XYZ file of C-alpha atoms in Angstrom:
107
model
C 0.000 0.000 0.000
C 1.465 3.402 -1.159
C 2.124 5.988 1.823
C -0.122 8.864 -0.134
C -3.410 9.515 -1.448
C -4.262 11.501 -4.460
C -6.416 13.918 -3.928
C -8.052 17.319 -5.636
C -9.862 20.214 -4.656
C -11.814 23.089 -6.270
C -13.711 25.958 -5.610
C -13.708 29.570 -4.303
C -13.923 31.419 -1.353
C -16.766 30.005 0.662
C -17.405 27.068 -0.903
C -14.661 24.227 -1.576
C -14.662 20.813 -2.655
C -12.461 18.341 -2.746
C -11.854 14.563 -3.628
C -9.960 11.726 -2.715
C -9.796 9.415 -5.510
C -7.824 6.988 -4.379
C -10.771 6.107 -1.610
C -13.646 7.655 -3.198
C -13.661 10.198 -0.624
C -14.775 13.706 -0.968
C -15.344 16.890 1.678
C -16.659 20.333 1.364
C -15.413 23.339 3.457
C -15.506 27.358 3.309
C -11.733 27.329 2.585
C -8.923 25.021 0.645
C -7.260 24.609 4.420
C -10.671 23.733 5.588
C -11.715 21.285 2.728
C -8.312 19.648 3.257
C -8.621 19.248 6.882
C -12.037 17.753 6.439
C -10.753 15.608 3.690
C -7.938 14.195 5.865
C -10.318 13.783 8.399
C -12.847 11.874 6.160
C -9.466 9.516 4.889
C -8.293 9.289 8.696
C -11.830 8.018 9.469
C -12.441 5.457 6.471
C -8.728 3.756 7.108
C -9.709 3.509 11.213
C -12.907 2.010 10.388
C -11.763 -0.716 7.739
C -8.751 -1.789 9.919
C -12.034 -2.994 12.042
C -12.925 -5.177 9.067
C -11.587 -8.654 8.369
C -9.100 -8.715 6.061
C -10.815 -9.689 2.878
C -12.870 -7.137 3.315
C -9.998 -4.596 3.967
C -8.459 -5.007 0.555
C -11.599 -4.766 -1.102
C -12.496 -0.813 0.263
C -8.469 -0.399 -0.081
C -8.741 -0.834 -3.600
C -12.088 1.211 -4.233
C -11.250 4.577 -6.347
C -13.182 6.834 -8.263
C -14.378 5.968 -10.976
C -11.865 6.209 -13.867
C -13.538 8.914 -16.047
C -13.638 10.980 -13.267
C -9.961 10.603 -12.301
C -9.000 11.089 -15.913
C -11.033 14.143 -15.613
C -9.577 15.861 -12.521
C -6.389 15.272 -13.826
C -6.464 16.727 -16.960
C -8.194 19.607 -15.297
C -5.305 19.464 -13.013
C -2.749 19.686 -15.318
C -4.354 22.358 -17.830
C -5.028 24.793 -14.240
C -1.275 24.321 -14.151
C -0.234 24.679 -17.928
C -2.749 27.939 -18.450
C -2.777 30.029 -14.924
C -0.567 32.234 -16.715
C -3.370 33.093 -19.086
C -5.842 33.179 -16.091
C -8.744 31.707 -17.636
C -10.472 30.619 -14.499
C -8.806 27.143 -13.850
C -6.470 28.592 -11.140
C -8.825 27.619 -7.992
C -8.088 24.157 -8.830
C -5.468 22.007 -6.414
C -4.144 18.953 -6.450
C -2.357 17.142 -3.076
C -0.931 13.893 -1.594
C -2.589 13.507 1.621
C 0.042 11.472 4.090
C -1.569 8.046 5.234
C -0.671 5.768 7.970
C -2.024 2.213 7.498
C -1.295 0.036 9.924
C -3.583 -3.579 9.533
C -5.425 -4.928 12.578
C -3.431 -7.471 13.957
């Protein structure tokens, strides 16, 4: 299991949103700081509550992204924020982040 999660967040001020697509996780918050918060929060929760889980059911929720069109989608959104913020054409309140994770399986 990797030791990040990709994740990606939008909005402006007020009203943020924010996805973890490695977990199918998202969060909303007034703020990026906020949405992230919430979104590591929302991760933090979801890994606590599958270590519960027997361990066939563990890898299946380990494994569950989002689905791929929508990955495909953030990231070329991701990447065209990045390649055209220069010619400010509204992209630029677009984010993208490795949230830290610490999985540790039940023993």
């Amino acid at each position: 299991m990797k030791n990040t999660a990709t994740c990606y967040a939008w909005g402006r001020s007020g009203n943020w949103e924010a996805i973890c697509v490695d977990y199918d996780l998202t969060a909303q918050g007034d703020s990026l700081d906020e949405v992230r918060r919430e979104l590591d929060d929302a991760i933090e929760t979801f890994l606590s509550r599958v270590r519960e889980l027997p361990e066939s059911e563990q890898a299946m929720l380990l494994n569950r992204k989002a689905p791929l069109a929508l990955r495909t989608r953030l990231a070329v959104l991701h990447w065209l924020s990045r390649a055209l913020t220069p010619m400010r054409i509204g992209l630029s309140n677009r984010h993208s982040f490795h949230t830290p994770i610490a999985w540790t399986p039940a023993a």
